[in-house]
PDB file of C-alpha atoms in Angstrom:
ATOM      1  CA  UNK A   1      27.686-169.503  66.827  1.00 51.00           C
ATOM      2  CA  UNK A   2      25.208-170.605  64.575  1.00 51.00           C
ATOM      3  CA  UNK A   3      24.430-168.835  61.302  1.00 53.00           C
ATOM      4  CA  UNK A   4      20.818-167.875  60.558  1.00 52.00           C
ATOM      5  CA  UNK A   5      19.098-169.273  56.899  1.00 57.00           C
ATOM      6  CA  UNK A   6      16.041-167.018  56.389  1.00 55.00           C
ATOM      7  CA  UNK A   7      13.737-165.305  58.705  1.00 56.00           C
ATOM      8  CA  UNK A   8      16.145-162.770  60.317  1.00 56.00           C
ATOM      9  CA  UNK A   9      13.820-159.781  61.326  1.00 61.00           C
ATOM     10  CA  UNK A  10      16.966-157.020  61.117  1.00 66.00           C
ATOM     11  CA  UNK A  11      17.220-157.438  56.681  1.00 66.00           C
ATOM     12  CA  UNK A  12      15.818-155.653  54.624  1.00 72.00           C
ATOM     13  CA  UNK A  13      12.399-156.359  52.847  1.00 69.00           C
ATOM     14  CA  UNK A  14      12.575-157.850  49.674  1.00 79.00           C
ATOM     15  CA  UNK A  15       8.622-157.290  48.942  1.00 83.00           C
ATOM     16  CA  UNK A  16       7.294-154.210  47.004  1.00 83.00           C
ATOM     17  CA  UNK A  17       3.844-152.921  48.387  1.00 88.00           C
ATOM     18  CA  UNK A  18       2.117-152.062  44.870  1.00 90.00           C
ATOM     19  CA  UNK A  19      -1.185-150.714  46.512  1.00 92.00           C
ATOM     20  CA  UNK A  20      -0.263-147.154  46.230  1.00 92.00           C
ATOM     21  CA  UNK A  21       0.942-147.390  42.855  1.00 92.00           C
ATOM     22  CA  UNK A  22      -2.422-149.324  41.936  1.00 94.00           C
ATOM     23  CA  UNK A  23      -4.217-146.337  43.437  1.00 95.00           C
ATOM     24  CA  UNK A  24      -2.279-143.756  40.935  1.00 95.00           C
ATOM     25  CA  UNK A  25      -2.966-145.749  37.974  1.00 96.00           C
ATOM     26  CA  UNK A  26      -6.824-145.801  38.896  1.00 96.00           C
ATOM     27  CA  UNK A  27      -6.941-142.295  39.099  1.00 96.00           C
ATOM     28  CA  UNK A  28      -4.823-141.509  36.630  1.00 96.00           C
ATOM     29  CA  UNK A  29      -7.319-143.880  34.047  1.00 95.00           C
ATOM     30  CA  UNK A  30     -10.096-142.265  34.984  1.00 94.00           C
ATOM     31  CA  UNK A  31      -8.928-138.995  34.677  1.00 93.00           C
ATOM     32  CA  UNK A  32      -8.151-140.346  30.894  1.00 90.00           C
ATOM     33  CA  UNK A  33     -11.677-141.606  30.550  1.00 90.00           C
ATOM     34  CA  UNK A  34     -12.998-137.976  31.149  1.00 89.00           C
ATOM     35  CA  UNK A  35     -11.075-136.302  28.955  1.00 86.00           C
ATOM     36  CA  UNK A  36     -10.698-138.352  26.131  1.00 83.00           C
ATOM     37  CA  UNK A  37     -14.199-137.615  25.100  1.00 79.00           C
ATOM     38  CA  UNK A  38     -13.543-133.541  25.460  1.00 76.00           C
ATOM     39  CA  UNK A  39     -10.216-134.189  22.672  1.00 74.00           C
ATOM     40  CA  UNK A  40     -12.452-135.756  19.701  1.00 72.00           C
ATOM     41  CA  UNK A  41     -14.381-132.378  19.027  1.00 70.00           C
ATOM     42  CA  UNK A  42     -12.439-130.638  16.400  1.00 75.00           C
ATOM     43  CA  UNK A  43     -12.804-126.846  15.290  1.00 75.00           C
ATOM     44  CA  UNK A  44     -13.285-125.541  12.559  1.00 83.00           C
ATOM     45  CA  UNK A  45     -10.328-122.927  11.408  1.00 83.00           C
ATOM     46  CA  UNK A  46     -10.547-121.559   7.947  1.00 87.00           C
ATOM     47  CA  UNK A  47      -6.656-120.331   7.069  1.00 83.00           C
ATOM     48  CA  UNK A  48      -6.085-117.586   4.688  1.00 80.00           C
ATOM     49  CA  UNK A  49      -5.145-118.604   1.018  1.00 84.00           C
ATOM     50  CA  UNK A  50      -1.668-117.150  -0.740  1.00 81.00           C
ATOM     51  CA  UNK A  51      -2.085-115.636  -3.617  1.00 80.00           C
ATOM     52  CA  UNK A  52       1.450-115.754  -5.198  1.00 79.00           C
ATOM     53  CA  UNK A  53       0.427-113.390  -8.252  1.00 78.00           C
ATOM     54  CA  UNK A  54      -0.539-110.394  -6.254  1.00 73.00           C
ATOM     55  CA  UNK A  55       2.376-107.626  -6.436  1.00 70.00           C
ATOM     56  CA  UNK A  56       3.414-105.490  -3.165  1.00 68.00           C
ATOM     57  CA  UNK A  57       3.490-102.245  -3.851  1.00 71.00           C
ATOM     58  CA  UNK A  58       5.576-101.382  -1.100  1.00 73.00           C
ATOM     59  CA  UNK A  59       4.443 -98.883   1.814  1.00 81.00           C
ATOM     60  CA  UNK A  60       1.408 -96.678   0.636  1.00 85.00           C
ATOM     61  CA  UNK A  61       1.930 -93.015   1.231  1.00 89.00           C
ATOM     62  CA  UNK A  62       0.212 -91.131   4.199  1.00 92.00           C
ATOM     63  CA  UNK A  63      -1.128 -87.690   3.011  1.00 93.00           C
ATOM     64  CA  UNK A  64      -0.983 -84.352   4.694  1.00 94.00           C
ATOM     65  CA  UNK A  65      -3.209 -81.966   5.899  1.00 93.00           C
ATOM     66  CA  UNK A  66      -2.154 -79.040   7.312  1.00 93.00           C
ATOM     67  CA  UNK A  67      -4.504 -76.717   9.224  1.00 91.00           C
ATOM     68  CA  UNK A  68      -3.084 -73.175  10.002  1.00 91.00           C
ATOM     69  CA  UNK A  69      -4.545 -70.546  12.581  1.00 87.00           C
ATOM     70  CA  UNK A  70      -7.316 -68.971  10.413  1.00 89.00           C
ATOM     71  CA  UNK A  71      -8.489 -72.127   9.709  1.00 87.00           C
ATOM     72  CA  UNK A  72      -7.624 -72.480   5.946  1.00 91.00           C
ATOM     73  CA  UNK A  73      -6.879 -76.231   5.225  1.00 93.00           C
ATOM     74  CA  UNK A  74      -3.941 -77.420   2.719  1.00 94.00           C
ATOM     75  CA  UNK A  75      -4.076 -81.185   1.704  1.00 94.00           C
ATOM     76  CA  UNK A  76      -0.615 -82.282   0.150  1.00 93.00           C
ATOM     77  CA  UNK A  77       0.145 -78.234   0.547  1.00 92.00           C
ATOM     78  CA  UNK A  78      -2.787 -78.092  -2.289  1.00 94.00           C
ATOM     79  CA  UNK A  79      -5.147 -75.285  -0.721  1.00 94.00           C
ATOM     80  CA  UNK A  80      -8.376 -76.980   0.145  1.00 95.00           C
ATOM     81  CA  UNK A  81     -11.798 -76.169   1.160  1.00 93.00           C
ATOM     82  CA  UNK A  82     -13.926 -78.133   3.427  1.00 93.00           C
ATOM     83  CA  UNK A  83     -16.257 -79.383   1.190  1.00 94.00           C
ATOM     84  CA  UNK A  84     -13.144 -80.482  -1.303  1.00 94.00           C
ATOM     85  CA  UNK A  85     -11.356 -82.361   2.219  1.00 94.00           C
ATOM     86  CA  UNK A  86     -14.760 -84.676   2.633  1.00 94.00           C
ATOM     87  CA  UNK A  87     -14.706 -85.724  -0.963  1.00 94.00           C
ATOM     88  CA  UNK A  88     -10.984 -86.577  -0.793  1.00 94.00           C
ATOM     89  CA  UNK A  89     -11.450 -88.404   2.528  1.00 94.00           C
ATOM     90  CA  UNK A  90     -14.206 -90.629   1.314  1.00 94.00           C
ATOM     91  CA  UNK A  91     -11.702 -91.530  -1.348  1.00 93.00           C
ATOM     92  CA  UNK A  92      -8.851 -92.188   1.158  1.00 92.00           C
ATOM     93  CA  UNK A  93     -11.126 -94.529   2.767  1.00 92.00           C
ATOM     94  CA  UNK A  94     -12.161 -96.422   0.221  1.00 91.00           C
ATOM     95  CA  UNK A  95      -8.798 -97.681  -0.757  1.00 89.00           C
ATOM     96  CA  UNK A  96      -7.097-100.675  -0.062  1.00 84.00           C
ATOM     97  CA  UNK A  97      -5.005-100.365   1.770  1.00 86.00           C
ATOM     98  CA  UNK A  98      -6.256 -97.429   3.561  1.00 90.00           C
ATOM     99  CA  UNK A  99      -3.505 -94.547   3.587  1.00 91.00           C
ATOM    100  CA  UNK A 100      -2.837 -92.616   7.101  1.00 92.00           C
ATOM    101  CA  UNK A 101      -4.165 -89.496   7.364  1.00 93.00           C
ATOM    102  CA  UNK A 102      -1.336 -86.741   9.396  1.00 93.00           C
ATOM    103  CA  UNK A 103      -2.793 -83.821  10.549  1.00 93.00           C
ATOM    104  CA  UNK A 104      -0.491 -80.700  11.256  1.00 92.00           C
ATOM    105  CA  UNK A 105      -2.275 -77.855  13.023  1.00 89.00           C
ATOM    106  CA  UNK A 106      -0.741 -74.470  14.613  1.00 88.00           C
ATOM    107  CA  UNK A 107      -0.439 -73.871  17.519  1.00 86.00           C
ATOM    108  CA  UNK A 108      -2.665 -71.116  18.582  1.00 84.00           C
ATOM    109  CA  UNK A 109      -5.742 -73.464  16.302  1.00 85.00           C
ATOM    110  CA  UNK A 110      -8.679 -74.144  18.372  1.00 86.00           C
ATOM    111  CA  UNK A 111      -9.576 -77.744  19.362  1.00 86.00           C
ATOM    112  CA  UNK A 112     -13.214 -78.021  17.647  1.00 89.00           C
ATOM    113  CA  UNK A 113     -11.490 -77.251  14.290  1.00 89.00           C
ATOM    114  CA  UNK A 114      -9.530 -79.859  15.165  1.00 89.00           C
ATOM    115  CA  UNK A 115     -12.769 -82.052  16.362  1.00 91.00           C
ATOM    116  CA  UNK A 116     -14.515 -81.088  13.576  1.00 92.00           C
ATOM    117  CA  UNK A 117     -11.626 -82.721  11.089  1.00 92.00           C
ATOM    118  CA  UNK A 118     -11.647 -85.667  12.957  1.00 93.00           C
ATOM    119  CA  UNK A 119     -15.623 -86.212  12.906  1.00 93.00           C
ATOM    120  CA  UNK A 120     -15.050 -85.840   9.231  1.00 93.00           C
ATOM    121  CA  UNK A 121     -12.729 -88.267   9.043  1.00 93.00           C
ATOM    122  CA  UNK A 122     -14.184 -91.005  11.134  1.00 93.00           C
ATOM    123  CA  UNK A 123     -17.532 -90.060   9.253  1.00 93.00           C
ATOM    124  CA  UNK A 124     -15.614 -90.845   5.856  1.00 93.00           C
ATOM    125  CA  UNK A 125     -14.311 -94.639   7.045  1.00 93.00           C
ATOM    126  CA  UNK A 126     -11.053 -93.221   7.577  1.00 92.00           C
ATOM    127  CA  UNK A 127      -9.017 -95.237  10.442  1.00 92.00           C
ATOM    128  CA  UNK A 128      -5.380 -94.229  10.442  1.00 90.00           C
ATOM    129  CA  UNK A 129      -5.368 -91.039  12.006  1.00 92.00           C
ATOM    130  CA  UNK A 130      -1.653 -89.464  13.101  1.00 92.00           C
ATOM    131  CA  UNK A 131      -1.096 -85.999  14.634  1.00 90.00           C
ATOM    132  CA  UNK A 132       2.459 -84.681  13.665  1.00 87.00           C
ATOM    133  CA  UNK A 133       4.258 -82.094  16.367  1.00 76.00           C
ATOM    134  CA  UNK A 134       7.943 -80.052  16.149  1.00 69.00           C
ATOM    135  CA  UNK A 135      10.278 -82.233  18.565  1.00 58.00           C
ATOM    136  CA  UNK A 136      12.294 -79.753  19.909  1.00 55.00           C
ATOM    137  CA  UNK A 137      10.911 -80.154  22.928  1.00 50.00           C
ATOM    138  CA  UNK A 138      11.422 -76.761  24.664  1.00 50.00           C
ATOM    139  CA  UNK A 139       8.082 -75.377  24.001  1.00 45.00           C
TER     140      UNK A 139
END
């Protein structure tokens, strides 16, 4: 028997075939060349500063308003008039940071009066609105 040198058919291949890897690369470098452009444009962000000498004051009180069947109106359960809850509303709204606004109404209150408080309201710059309910539930 005589033992083969080289050339045996059955081995394995010893040579690498590069062409798809080539192809990859190509791609891949173009794909570069299109978006490289698209990564130079910058935008423009502007950050808020810190100011480090402004105090909290903690959480701002809401205020009350509490409108009961005949339709009398009590602001911090000080008797109001309608006139008296525009003025104070405008004020409300012009502070920083706005204060919420909880309105209480009974139950057997019609919805316009309830409308009509709300118009108000949004017609004074006022945006924190809350309705306050009893949570019992069984109602």
């Amino acid at each position: 028997m005589a033992m083969s040198t080289g050339g045996d058919s059955s081995g394995a291949m010893s040579e690498i075939n590069v062409t798809p890897l080539v192809d990859v690369m190509l791609v891949l470098l173009i794909i570069f060349m299109i978006t490289a452009p698209l990564m130079s444009h910058r935008i423009t962000v502007k950050l808020p500063t810190a100011n480090p000498k402004t105090v909290d004051t903690g959480p701002i009180e809401p205020h009350d308003l509490a409108i009961k069947d005949d339709g009398s109106l009590y602001l911090d359960d000080i008797p109001v008039t309608e006139s008296e809850l525009k003025a104070k509303l405008v004020v409300f709204a012009s502070q920083t940071p706005q204060p919420e606004l909880q309105i209480r109404a009974d139950k057997g209150l019609e919805w316009k009066n309830i409308g009509k408080i709300l118009s108000d309201a949004k017609a004074a710059g006022m945006v924190h609105i809350a309705f306050m309910t009893t949570g019992n539930g069984k109602e």
